[in-house]
PDB file of C-alpha atoms in Angstrom:
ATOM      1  CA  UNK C   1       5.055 -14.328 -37.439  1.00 71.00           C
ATOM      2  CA  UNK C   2       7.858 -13.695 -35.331  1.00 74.00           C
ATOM      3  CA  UNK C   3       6.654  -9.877 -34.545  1.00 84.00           C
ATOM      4  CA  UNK C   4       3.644 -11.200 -33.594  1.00 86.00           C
ATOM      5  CA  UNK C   5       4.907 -13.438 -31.363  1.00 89.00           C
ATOM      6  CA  UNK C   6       7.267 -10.707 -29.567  1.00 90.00           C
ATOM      7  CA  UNK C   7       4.280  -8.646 -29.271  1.00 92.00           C
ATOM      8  CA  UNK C   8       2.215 -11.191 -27.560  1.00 92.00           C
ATOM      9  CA  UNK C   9       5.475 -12.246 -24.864  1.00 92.00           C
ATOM     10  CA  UNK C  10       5.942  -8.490 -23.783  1.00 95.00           C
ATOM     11  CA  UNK C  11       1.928  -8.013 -23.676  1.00 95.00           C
ATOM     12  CA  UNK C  12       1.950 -10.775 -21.155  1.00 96.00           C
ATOM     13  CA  UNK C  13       5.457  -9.956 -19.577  1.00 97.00           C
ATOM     14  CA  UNK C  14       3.924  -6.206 -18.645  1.00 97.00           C
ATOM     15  CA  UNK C  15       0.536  -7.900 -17.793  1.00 97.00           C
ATOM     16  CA  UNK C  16       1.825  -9.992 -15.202  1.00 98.00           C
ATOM     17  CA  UNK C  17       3.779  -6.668 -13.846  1.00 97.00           C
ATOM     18  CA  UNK C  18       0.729  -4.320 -13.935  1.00 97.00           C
ATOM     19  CA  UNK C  19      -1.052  -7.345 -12.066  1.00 98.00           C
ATOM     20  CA  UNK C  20       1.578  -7.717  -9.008  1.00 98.00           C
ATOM     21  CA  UNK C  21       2.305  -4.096  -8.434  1.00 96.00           C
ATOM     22  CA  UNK C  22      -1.216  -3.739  -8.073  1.00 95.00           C
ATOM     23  CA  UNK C  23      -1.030  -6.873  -5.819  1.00 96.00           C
ATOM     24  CA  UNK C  24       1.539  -5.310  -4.080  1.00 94.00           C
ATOM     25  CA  UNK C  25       0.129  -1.688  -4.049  1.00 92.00           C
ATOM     26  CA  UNK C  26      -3.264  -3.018  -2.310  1.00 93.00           C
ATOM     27  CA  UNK C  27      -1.472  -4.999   0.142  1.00 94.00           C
ATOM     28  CA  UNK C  28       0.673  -1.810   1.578  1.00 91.00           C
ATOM     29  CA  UNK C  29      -2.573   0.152   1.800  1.00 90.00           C
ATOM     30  CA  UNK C  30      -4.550  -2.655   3.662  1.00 92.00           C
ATOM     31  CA  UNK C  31      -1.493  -3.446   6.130  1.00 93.00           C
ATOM     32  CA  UNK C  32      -0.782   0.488   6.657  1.00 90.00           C
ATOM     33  CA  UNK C  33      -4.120   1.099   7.406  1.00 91.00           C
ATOM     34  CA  UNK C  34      -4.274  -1.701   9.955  1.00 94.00           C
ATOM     35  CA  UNK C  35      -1.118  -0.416  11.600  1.00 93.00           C
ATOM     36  CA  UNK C  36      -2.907   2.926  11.571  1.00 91.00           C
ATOM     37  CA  UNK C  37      -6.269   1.660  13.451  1.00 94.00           C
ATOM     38  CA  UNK C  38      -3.335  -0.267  15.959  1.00 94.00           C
ATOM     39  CA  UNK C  39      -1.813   2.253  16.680  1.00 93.00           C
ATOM     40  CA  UNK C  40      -4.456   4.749  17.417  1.00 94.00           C
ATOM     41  CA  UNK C  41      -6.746   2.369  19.627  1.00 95.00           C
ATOM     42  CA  UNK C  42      -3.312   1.747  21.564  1.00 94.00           C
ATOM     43  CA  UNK C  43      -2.517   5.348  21.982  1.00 94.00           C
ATOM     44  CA  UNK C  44      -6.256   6.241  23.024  1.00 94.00           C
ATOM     45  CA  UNK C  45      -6.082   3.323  25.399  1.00 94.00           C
ATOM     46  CA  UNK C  46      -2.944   5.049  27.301  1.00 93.00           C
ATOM     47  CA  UNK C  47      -5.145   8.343  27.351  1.00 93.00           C
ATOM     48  CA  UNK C  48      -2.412   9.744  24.541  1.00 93.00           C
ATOM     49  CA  UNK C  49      -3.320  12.378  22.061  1.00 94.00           C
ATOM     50  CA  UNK C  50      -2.691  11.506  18.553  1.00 93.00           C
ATOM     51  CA  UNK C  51      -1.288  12.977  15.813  1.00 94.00           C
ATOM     52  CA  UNK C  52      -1.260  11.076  12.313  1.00 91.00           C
ATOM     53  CA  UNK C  53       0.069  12.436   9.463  1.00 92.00           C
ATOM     54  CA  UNK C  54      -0.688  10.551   5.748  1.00 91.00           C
ATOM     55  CA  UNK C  55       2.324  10.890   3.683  1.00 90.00           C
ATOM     56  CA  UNK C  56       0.723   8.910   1.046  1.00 85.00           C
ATOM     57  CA  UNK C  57      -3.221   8.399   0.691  1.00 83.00           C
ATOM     58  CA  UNK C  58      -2.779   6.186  -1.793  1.00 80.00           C
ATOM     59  CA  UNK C  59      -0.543   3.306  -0.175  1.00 81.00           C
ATOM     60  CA  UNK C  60      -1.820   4.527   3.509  1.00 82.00           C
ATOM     61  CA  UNK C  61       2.135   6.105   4.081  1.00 88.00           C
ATOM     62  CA  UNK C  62       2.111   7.668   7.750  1.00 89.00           C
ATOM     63  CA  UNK C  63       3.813   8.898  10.132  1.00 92.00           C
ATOM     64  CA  UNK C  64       2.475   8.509  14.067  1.00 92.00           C
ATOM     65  CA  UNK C  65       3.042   9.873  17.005  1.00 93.00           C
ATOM     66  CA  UNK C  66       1.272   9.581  20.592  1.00 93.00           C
ATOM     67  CA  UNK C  67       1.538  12.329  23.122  1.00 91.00           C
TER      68      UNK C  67
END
């Protein structure tokens, strides 16, 4: 009885974990990728040449730089 019931709490504990890193995963990628499409349309609009490098495809990581 009491196994069970440990078994169910740390099912749920690393539920709940898997369930916010993804959260939090998702959110990176979509804010990232916004700062990415900024970034660009601002550079283009100052006649700039740009050069974006993803560090991370998953999570969007970048580095930017306008010329």
């Amino acid at each position: 009885m009491l196994q069970n019931k440990l078994v169910k709490s740390i099912s749920i504990i690393l539920t709940t974990v898997l369930f916010l890193s993804s959260i939090l995963i998702i959110s990176s990628s979509y804010f990232n990728s916004k700062q990415m499409k900024s970034a660009t349309s601002q550079c283009y609009k100052n006649n700039g040449k740009v050069i974006l490098e993803i560090h991370n495809s998953f999570t969007n990581e970048f580095s930017f730089e306008c010329q």
